Coordinates of C-alpha atoms in Angstrom, one line a residue:
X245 CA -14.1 -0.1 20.2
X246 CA -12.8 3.6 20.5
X247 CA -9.6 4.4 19.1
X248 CA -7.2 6.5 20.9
X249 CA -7.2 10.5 19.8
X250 CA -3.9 10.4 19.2
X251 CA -3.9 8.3 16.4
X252 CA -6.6 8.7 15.4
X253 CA -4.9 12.6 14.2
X254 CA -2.0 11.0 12.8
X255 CA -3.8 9.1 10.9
X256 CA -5.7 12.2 9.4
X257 CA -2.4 14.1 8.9
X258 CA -0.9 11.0 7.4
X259 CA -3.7 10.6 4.7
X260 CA -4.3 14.7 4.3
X261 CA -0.9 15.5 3.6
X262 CA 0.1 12.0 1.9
X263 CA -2.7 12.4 -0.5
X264 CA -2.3 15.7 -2.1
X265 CA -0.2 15.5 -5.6
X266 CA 1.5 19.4 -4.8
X267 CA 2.8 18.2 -1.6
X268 CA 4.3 15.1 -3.1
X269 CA 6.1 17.1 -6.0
X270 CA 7.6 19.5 -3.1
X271 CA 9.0 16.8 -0.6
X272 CA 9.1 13.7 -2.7
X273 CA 10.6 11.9 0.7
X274 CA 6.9 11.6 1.8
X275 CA 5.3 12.3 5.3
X276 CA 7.0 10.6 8.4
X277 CA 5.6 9.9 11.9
X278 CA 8.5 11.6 14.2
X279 CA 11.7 11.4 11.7
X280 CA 12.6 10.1 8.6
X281 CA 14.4 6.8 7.9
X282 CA 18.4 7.3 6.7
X283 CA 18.5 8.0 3.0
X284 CA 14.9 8.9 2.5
X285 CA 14.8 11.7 -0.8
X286 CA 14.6 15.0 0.8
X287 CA 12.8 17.4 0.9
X288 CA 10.3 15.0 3.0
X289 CA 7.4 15.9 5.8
X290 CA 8.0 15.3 9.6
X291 CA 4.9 14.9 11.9
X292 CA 5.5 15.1 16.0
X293 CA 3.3 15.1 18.3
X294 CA 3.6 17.6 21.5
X295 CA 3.0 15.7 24.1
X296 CA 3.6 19.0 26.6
X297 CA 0.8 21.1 25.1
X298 CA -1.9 18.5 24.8
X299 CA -4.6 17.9 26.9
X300 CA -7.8 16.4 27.2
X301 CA -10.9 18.5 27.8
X302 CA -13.1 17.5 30.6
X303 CA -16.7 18.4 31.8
X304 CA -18.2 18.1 34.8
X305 CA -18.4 14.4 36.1
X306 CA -15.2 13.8 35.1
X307 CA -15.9 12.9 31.4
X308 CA -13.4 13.5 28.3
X309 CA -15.5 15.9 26.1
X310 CA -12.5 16.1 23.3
X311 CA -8.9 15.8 23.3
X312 CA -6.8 18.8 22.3
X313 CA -3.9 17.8 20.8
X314 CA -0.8 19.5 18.8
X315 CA 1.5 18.6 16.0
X316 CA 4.9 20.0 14.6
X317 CA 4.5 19.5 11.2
X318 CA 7.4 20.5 9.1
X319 CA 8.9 20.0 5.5
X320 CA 12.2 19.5 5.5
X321 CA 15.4 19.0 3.5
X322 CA 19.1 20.6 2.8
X323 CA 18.8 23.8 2.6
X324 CA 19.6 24.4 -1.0
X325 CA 16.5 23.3 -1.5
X326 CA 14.6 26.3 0.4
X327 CA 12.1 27.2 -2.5
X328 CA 10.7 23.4 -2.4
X329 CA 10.8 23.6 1.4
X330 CA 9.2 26.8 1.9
X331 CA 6.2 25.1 -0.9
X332 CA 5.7 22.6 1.4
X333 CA 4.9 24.5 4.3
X334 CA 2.6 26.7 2.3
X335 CA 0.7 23.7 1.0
X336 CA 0.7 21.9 4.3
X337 CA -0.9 24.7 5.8
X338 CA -3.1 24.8 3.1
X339 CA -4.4 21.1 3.6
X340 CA -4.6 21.6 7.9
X341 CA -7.5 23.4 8.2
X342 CA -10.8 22.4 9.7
X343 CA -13.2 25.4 10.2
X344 CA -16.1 23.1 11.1
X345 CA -16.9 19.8 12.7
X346 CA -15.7 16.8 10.4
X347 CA -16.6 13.5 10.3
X348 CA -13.5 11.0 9.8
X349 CA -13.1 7.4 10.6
X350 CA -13.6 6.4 14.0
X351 CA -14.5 9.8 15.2
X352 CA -14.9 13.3 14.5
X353 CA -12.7 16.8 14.0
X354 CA -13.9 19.3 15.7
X355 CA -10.8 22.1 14.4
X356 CA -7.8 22.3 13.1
X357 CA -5.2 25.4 12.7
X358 CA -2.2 26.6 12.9
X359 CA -1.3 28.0 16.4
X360 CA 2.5 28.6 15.7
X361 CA 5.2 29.0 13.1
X362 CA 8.8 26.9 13.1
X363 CA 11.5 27.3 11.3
X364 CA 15.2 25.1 12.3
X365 CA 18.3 25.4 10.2
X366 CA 20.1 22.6 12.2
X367 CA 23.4 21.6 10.6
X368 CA 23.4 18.0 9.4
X369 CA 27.0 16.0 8.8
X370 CA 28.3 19.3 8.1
X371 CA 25.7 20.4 5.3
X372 CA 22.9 23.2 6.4
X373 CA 19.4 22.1 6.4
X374 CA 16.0 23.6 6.9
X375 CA 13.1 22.3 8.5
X376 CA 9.6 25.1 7.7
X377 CA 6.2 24.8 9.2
X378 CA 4.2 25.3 11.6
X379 CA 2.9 23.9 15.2
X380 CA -1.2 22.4 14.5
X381 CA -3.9 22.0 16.9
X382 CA -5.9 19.3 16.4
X383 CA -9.6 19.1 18.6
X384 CA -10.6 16.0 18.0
X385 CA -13.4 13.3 19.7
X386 CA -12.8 9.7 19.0
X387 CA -16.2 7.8 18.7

């Protein structure tokens, strides 16, 4: 049975970016579908999908040839923590890069990049934080 491409990309961030030891000693809150539960240690990772920008990509016949599909990936934390935050980012766009057709579990990754930058200094119960990183397309085929 096919899993679904979305998924099947969070579960590829998940493990990428849960798996690399720099990463962990930058946001020792860890890597979170969506938001972070209420006292997690910042500075931690937030994944979102964008549900606006994806698509799937169809050929003739009607048939799904891959889906293309984008994340907001962000480290994030109080802002007197920006050196940690902004060391995240770097390493997270370090680890989301596909530059050829990759083989994973239950399907296959045909690229992934960076399409966009974000940064958000949103202010939290009245204390400044930062959220750094970057928007990621994922092309992926499920099997």
């Amino acid at each position: 049975m096919a899993a679904h491409e979305v998924d099947l990309a969070y579960q590829w961030i998940q493990a990428t970016l849960s798996g690399d030891s720099t990463l962990q000693a930058d946001a020792p809150g860890g890597v979170w579908r969506a938001e972070a539960p209420i006292n997690t240690p910042a500075p931690y990772v937030a994944v979102t999908y964008q549900q606006q920008q994806s698509r799937d990509e169809i050929a003739f016949g009607g048939v799904r040839v891959y889906s293309d599909l984008f994340f907001e990936v962000c480290a994030a934390g109080p802002a007197a923590d920006l050196s940690a935050i902004a060391s995240a980012a770097a390493q997270i766009d370090a680890l989301l890069k596909v530059t050829q057709q990759t083989a994973i579990t239950g399907g296959t990754l045909l690229a992934v990049y960076r399409t966009s930058p974000v940064e958000e200094d949103p202010l939290i119960d009245g204390e400044r934080w930062n959220a750094t990183g970057g928007v990621y397309r994922v092309m992926i085929k499920a099997s």
